[in-house]
PDB file of C-alpha atoms in Angstrom:
ATOM      1  CA  UNK A   1      19.452  96.771 186.416  1.00 37.00           C
ATOM      2  CA  UNK A   2      21.825  96.520 183.448  1.00 36.00           C
ATOM      3  CA  UNK A   3      24.489  95.090 185.811  1.00 36.00           C
ATOM      4  CA  UNK A   4      22.174  92.201 186.665  1.00 32.00           C
ATOM      5  CA  UNK A   5      21.544  91.484 183.003  1.00 28.00           C
ATOM      6  CA  UNK A   6      25.283  91.414 182.276  1.00 32.00           C
ATOM      7  CA  UNK A   7      25.934  89.036 185.180  1.00 30.00           C
ATOM      8  CA  UNK A   8      23.163  86.753 183.947  1.00 37.00           C
ATOM      9  CA  UNK A   9      24.578  86.847 180.395  1.00 45.00           C
ATOM     10  CA  UNK A  10      28.106  86.154 181.657  1.00 43.00           C
ATOM     11  CA  UNK A  11      26.876  83.091 183.549  1.00 50.00           C
ATOM     12  CA  UNK A  12      24.934  81.754 180.571  1.00 84.00           C
ATOM     13  CA  UNK A  13      27.802  79.603 179.219  1.00 89.00           C
ATOM     14  CA  UNK A  14      30.098  76.886 180.534  1.00 90.00           C
ATOM     15  CA  UNK A  15      33.874  77.609 180.905  1.00 90.00           C
ATOM     16  CA  UNK A  16      34.454  76.812 177.189  1.00 90.00           C
ATOM     17  CA  UNK A  17      31.696  79.196 176.061  1.00 92.00           C
ATOM     18  CA  UNK A  18      28.978  76.613 175.289  1.00 93.00           C
ATOM     19  CA  UNK A  19      25.606  78.239 176.098  1.00 93.00           C
ATOM     20  CA  UNK A  20      23.124  76.791 178.574  1.00 93.00           C
ATOM     21  CA  UNK A  21      19.828  75.527 177.152  1.00 92.00           C
ATOM     22  CA  UNK A  22      16.707  77.364 178.318  1.00 88.00           C
ATOM     23  CA  UNK A  23      14.934  75.560 181.161  1.00 86.00           C
ATOM     24  CA  UNK A  24      11.169  75.653 180.660  1.00 85.00           C
ATOM     25  CA  UNK A  25       9.553  75.780 184.076  1.00 84.00           C
ATOM     26  CA  UNK A  26       6.370  77.522 182.933  1.00 84.00           C
ATOM     27  CA  UNK A  27       5.413  77.029 179.288  1.00 85.00           C
ATOM     28  CA  UNK A  28       3.477  80.311 179.385  1.00 82.00           C
ATOM     29  CA  UNK A  29       6.826  82.140 179.678  1.00 80.00           C
ATOM     30  CA  UNK A  30       7.708  80.868 176.174  1.00 79.00           C
ATOM     31  CA  UNK A  31       4.360  80.658 174.379  1.00 83.00           C
ATOM     32  CA  UNK A  32       1.335  82.865 174.952  1.00 80.00           C
ATOM     33  CA  UNK A  33      -0.917  81.157 172.395  1.00 82.00           C
ATOM     34  CA  UNK A  34      -1.113  77.936 170.373  1.00 83.00           C
ATOM     35  CA  UNK A  35      -0.016  79.894 167.282  1.00 85.00           C
ATOM     36  CA  UNK A  36       3.481  80.224 168.792  1.00 86.00           C
ATOM     37  CA  UNK A  37       3.898  76.497 169.573  1.00 87.00           C
ATOM     38  CA  UNK A  38       5.277  75.417 166.170  1.00 89.00           C
ATOM     39  CA  UNK A  39       7.877  78.209 166.101  1.00 90.00           C
ATOM     40  CA  UNK A  40       9.004  77.471 169.671  1.00 89.00           C
ATOM     41  CA  UNK A  41       9.285  73.727 169.048  1.00 90.00           C
ATOM     42  CA  UNK A  42      11.206  74.343 165.819  1.00 92.00           C
ATOM     43  CA  UNK A  43      13.588  76.648 167.718  1.00 92.00           C
ATOM     44  CA  UNK A  44      14.151  73.944 170.380  1.00 93.00           C
ATOM     45  CA  UNK A  45      14.804  71.303 167.681  1.00 94.00           C
ATOM     46  CA  UNK A  46      17.380  73.594 166.011  1.00 95.00           C
ATOM     47  CA  UNK A  47      19.140  74.040 169.368  1.00 94.00           C
ATOM     48  CA  UNK A  48      19.136  70.258 169.931  1.00 95.00           C
ATOM     49  CA  UNK A  49      20.737  69.781 166.475  1.00 96.00           C
ATOM     50  CA  UNK A  50      23.453  72.340 167.328  1.00 96.00           C
ATOM     51  CA  UNK A  51      24.208  70.648 170.658  1.00 96.00           C
ATOM     52  CA  UNK A  52      24.351  67.230 168.932  1.00 96.00           C
ATOM     53  CA  UNK A  53      26.792  68.646 166.347  1.00 97.00           C
ATOM     54  CA  UNK A  54      28.993  70.029 169.151  1.00 97.00           C
ATOM     55  CA  UNK A  55      28.742  66.678 170.963  1.00 97.00           C
ATOM     56  CA  UNK A  56      29.940  64.818 167.840  1.00 97.00           C
ATOM     57  CA  UNK A  57      32.920  67.172 167.381  1.00 97.00           C
ATOM     58  CA  UNK A  58      33.824  66.897 171.074  1.00 97.00           C
ATOM     59  CA  UNK A  59      33.658  63.081 170.903  1.00 97.00           C
ATOM     60  CA  UNK A  60      36.069  63.138 167.930  1.00 97.00           C
ATOM     61  CA  UNK A  61      38.437  65.456 169.794  1.00 97.00           C
ATOM     62  CA  UNK A  62      38.227  63.216 172.879  1.00 97.00           C
ATOM     63  CA  UNK A  63      39.037  60.104 170.793  1.00 97.00           C
ATOM     64  CA  UNK A  64      42.031  61.905 169.230  1.00 96.00           C
ATOM     65  CA  UNK A  65      43.366  62.877 172.661  1.00 96.00           C
ATOM     66  CA  UNK A  66      42.910  59.332 174.000  1.00 96.00           C
ATOM     67  CA  UNK A  67      45.133  58.122 171.132  1.00 95.00           C
ATOM     68  CA  UNK A  68      47.648  60.948 171.532  1.00 94.00           C
ATOM     69  CA  UNK A  69      48.212  60.839 175.326  1.00 96.00           C
ATOM     70  CA  UNK A  70      49.751  57.310 175.450  1.00 96.00           C
ATOM     71  CA  UNK A  71      52.091  58.263 172.560  1.00 93.00           C
ATOM     72  CA  UNK A  72      53.300  61.392 174.378  1.00 95.00           C
ATOM     73  CA  UNK A  73      53.725  59.396 177.599  1.00 96.00           C
ATOM     74  CA  UNK A  74      55.720  56.698 175.776  1.00 93.00           C
ATOM     75  CA  UNK A  75      57.989  59.331 174.181  1.00 93.00           C
ATOM     76  CA  UNK A  76      58.477  61.064 177.540  1.00 95.00           C
ATOM     77  CA  UNK A  77      59.398  57.753 179.205  1.00 95.00           C
ATOM     78  CA  UNK A  78      61.960  57.092 176.450  1.00 90.00           C
ATOM     79  CA  UNK A  79      63.489  60.574 176.858  1.00 92.00           C
ATOM     80  CA  UNK A  80      63.700  60.032 180.638  1.00 92.00           C
ATOM     81  CA  UNK A  81      65.437  56.699 180.056  1.00 88.00           C
ATOM     82  CA  UNK A  82      67.961  58.359 177.721  1.00 86.00           C
ATOM     83  CA  UNK A  83      68.477  61.060 180.368  1.00 86.00           C
ATOM     84  CA  UNK A  84      69.621  58.373 182.832  1.00 84.00           C
ATOM     85  CA  UNK A  85      72.350  57.399 180.317  1.00 78.00           C
ATOM     86  CA  UNK A  86      73.689  60.951 179.819  1.00 68.00           C
ATOM     87  CA  UNK A  87      76.421  60.311 182.390  1.00 67.00           C
ATOM     88  CA  UNK A  88      77.610  57.166 180.558  1.00 63.00           C
ATOM     89  CA  UNK A  89      81.014  57.602 178.878  1.00 63.00           C
ATOM     90  CA  UNK A  90      80.851  58.357 175.109  1.00 62.00           C
ATOM     91  CA  UNK A  91      82.834  55.207 174.268  1.00 66.00           C
ATOM     92  CA  UNK A  92      80.383  52.903 176.138  1.00 73.00           C
ATOM     93  CA  UNK A  93      78.490  50.133 174.413  1.00 78.00           C
ATOM     94  CA  UNK A  94      75.297  51.297 172.712  1.00 83.00           C
ATOM     95  CA  UNK A  95      71.875  50.004 173.813  1.00 84.00           C
ATOM     96  CA  UNK A  96      70.237  47.482 171.513  1.00 87.00           C
ATOM     97  CA  UNK A  97      66.516  48.127 171.151  1.00 86.00           C
ATOM     98  CA  UNK A  98      63.590  47.718 168.781  1.00 88.00           C
ATOM     99  CA  UNK A  99      61.546  50.577 167.374  1.00 82.00           C
ATOM    100  CA  UNK A 100      58.168  50.655 165.664  1.00 82.00           C
ATOM    101  CA  UNK A 101      58.078  51.325 161.924  1.00 86.00           C
ATOM    102  CA  UNK A 102      54.314  50.803 161.719  1.00 87.00           C
ATOM    103  CA  UNK A 103      51.594  48.892 163.613  1.00 83.00           C
ATOM    104  CA  UNK A 104      52.993  45.445 162.794  1.00 90.00           C
ATOM    105  CA  UNK A 105      56.628  46.096 161.830  1.00 92.00           C
ATOM    106  CA  UNK A 106      59.556  46.649 164.205  1.00 91.00           C
ATOM    107  CA  UNK A 107      63.288  47.036 163.522  1.00 93.00           C
ATOM    108  CA  UNK A 108      66.405  46.659 165.693  1.00 92.00           C
ATOM    109  CA  UNK A 109      68.563  49.672 166.469  1.00 88.00           C
ATOM    110  CA  UNK A 110      71.728  50.495 168.401  1.00 88.00           C
ATOM    111  CA  UNK A 111      71.543  53.707 170.451  1.00 84.00           C
ATOM    112  CA  UNK A 112      74.873  55.181 171.633  1.00 82.00           C
ATOM    113  CA  UNK A 113      74.928  57.527 174.662  1.00 80.00           C
ATOM    114  CA  UNK A 114      73.487  60.838 173.462  1.00 82.00           C
ATOM    115  CA  UNK A 115      72.802  64.357 174.689  1.00 86.00           C
ATOM    116  CA  UNK A 116      70.008  65.178 172.242  1.00 90.00           C
ATOM    117  CA  UNK A 117      66.874  63.639 170.760  1.00 91.00           C
ATOM    118  CA  UNK A 118      64.797  64.327 167.670  1.00 92.00           C
ATOM    119  CA  UNK A 119      61.074  64.961 168.166  1.00 92.00           C
ATOM    120  CA  UNK A 120      58.302  65.036 165.594  1.00 87.00           C
ATOM    121  CA  UNK A 121      56.401  68.314 165.965  1.00 82.00           C
ATOM    122  CA  UNK A 122      53.789  67.486 163.318  1.00 79.00           C
ATOM    123  CA  UNK A 123      53.340  68.721 159.736  1.00 84.00           C
ATOM    124  CA  UNK A 124      56.411  66.635 158.731  1.00 87.00           C
ATOM    125  CA  UNK A 125      58.669  68.713 161.005  1.00 91.00           C
ATOM    126  CA  UNK A 126      61.335  67.098 163.203  1.00 91.00           C
ATOM    127  CA  UNK A 127      63.641  69.082 165.497  1.00 93.00           C
ATOM    128  CA  UNK A 128      66.652  68.174 167.616  1.00 94.00           C
ATOM    129  CA  UNK A 129      66.388  69.041 171.320  1.00 94.00           C
ATOM    130  CA  UNK A 130      68.820  68.673 174.208  1.00 94.00           C
ATOM    131  CA  UNK A 131      67.387  65.934 176.448  1.00 92.00           C
ATOM    132  CA  UNK A 132      66.358  68.264 179.353  1.00 93.00           C
ATOM    133  CA  UNK A 133      64.535  70.578 176.892  1.00 95.00           C
ATOM    134  CA  UNK A 134      62.818  67.616 175.237  1.00 95.00           C
ATOM    135  CA  UNK A 135      61.664  66.345 178.646  1.00 95.00           C
ATOM    136  CA  UNK A 136      60.299  69.778 179.581  1.00 96.00           C
ATOM    137  CA  UNK A 137      58.513  70.148 176.217  1.00 95.00           C
ATOM    138  CA  UNK A 138      56.917  66.700 176.455  1.00 96.00           C
ATOM    139  CA  UNK A 139      55.833  67.267 180.060  1.00 97.00           C
ATOM    140  CA  UNK A 140      54.068  70.456 178.947  1.00 96.00           C
ATOM    141  CA  UNK A 141      52.414  68.700 175.989  1.00 95.00           C
ATOM    142  CA  UNK A 142      51.281  65.808 178.194  1.00 97.00           C
ATOM    143  CA  UNK A 143      49.811  68.127 180.842  1.00 97.00           C
ATOM    144  CA  UNK A 144      47.996  70.164 178.150  1.00 97.00           C
ATOM    145  CA  UNK A 145      46.615  67.016 176.467  1.00 97.00           C
ATOM    146  CA  UNK A 146      45.349  65.649 179.809  1.00 97.00           C
ATOM    147  CA  UNK A 147      43.703  68.995 180.621  1.00 97.00           C
ATOM    148  CA  UNK A 148      42.080  69.084 177.166  1.00 97.00           C
ATOM    149  CA  UNK A 149      40.786  65.534 177.656  1.00 97.00           C
ATOM    150  CA  UNK A 150      39.329  66.516 181.031  1.00 97.00           C
ATOM    151  CA  UNK A 151      37.661  69.543 179.378  1.00 96.00           C
ATOM    152  CA  UNK A 152      36.245  67.322 176.615  1.00 97.00           C
ATOM    153  CA  UNK A 153      34.760  64.896 179.149  1.00 96.00           C
ATOM    154  CA  UNK A 154      33.282  67.814 181.104  1.00 96.00           C
ATOM    155  CA  UNK A 155      31.851  69.355 177.908  1.00 96.00           C
ATOM    156  CA  UNK A 156      30.310  66.028 176.831  1.00 97.00           C
ATOM    157  CA  UNK A 157      28.489  65.735 180.173  1.00 96.00           C
ATOM    158  CA  UNK A 158      27.377  69.366 179.841  1.00 96.00           C
ATOM    159  CA  UNK A 159      26.145  68.890 176.249  1.00 96.00           C
ATOM    160  CA  UNK A 160      24.176  65.732 177.138  1.00 96.00           C
ATOM    161  CA  UNK A 161      22.558  67.656 179.990  1.00 95.00           C
ATOM    162  CA  UNK A 162      21.564  70.514 177.644  1.00 95.00           C
ATOM    163  CA  UNK A 163      20.121  68.080 175.069  1.00 96.00           C
ATOM    164  CA  UNK A 164      18.039  66.401 177.811  1.00 95.00           C
ATOM    165  CA  UNK A 165      16.863  69.826 179.074  1.00 94.00           C
ATOM    166  CA  UNK A 166      15.710  70.774 175.559  1.00 94.00           C
ATOM    167  CA  UNK A 167      14.003  67.411 175.000  1.00 94.00           C
ATOM    168  CA  UNK A 168      12.081  67.922 178.257  1.00 93.00           C
ATOM    169  CA  UNK A 169      11.254  71.508 177.199  1.00 92.00           C
ATOM    170  CA  UNK A 170       9.963  70.256 173.818  1.00 93.00           C
ATOM    171  CA  UNK A 171       7.800  67.634 175.553  1.00 93.00           C
ATOM    172  CA  UNK A 172       6.388  70.253 177.951  1.00 91.00           C
ATOM    173  CA  UNK A 173       5.463  72.642 175.125  1.00 91.00           C
ATOM    174  CA  UNK A 174       3.899  69.761 173.161  1.00 91.00           C
ATOM    175  CA  UNK A 175       1.871  68.597 176.203  1.00 90.00           C
ATOM    176  CA  UNK A 176       0.775  72.183 176.867  1.00 90.00           C
ATOM    177  CA  UNK A 177      -0.410  72.429 173.250  1.00 90.00           C
ATOM    178  CA  UNK A 178      -2.386  69.159 173.566  1.00 91.00           C
ATOM    179  CA  UNK A 179      -3.996  70.404 176.816  1.00 88.00           C
ATOM    180  CA  UNK A 180      -4.915  73.736 175.209  1.00 87.00           C
ATOM    181  CA  UNK A 181      -6.388  71.912 172.214  1.00 88.00           C
ATOM    182  CA  UNK A 182      -8.568  69.781 174.525  1.00 90.00           C
ATOM    183  CA  UNK A 183      -9.688  72.874 176.469  1.00 86.00           C
ATOM    184  CA  UNK A 184     -10.669  74.656 173.240  1.00 83.00           C
ATOM    185  CA  UNK A 185     -12.574  71.577 172.038  1.00 85.00           C
ATOM    186  CA  UNK A 186     -14.368  71.269 175.393  1.00 82.00           C
ATOM    187  CA  UNK A 187     -15.282  74.978 175.282  1.00 78.00           C
ATOM    188  CA  UNK A 188     -16.621  74.595 171.727  1.00 78.00           C
ATOM    189  CA  UNK A 189     -18.649  71.521 172.747  1.00 71.00           C
ATOM    190  CA  UNK A 190     -20.073  73.382 175.772  1.00 68.00           C
ATOM    191  CA  UNK A 191     -20.927  76.351 173.554  1.00 68.00           C
ATOM    192  CA  UNK A 192     -22.691  74.011 171.103  1.00 60.00           C
ATOM    193  CA  UNK A 193     -24.695  72.442 173.947  1.00 61.00           C
ATOM    194  CA  UNK A 194     -25.728  75.872 175.222  1.00 57.00           C
ATOM    195  CA  UNK A 195     -26.855  76.934 171.731  1.00 58.00           C
ATOM    196  CA  UNK A 196     -28.957  73.742 171.399  1.00 58.00           C
ATOM    197  CA  UNK A 197     -30.631  74.450 174.731  1.00 59.00           C
ATOM    198  CA  UNK A 198     -31.568  78.015 173.725  1.00 60.00           C
ATOM    199  CA  UNK A 199     -33.148  76.944 170.392  1.00 55.00           C
ATOM    200  CA  UNK A 200     -37.003  76.739 170.580  1.00 57.00           C
ATOM    201  CA  UNK A 201     -38.537  73.276 169.979  1.00 55.00           C
ATOM    202  CA  UNK A 202     -39.897  72.504 166.434  1.00 47.00           C
TER     203      UNK A 202
END
């Protein structure tokens, strides 16, 4: 019995550990009386807020990766181009190129044949790498960034699905409450009619 519970618990999240939202098939499984409706609906609203917060963070991460991937690809392409010139004699003419200083400003540069490149690692750190090592490092970073982007897109779909599930659950509990309210009112009205019938005339 405990094995089944553990399996169910293990399957209750997506691969990144985001929990599944409860699916309300029968409202009676969640609320046994109208007194529990407010607490249940509040709990669902809190879960929706948490999923929306996770969705916002995932969207930001996705946007960051979409900016980062083209930069890594561009750097990798440059390193591969420099790799093709490794066999060029040291005394050969340098390549004339332009490089970006900021979004709107470029400068000319002369690049002699080289065996190493300098890569920004972040946090104001730049390191020199032999070209083959730089290529390998950038390939790894690019593959990881693409995988992370894929995970973000998958998580966003998952989160939207959970939010929809909870919105449907909230609507079901609310509709159940309205139905119960009508039933109680009808029962009270019927009771009132019965009492009137049993009262003796004047």
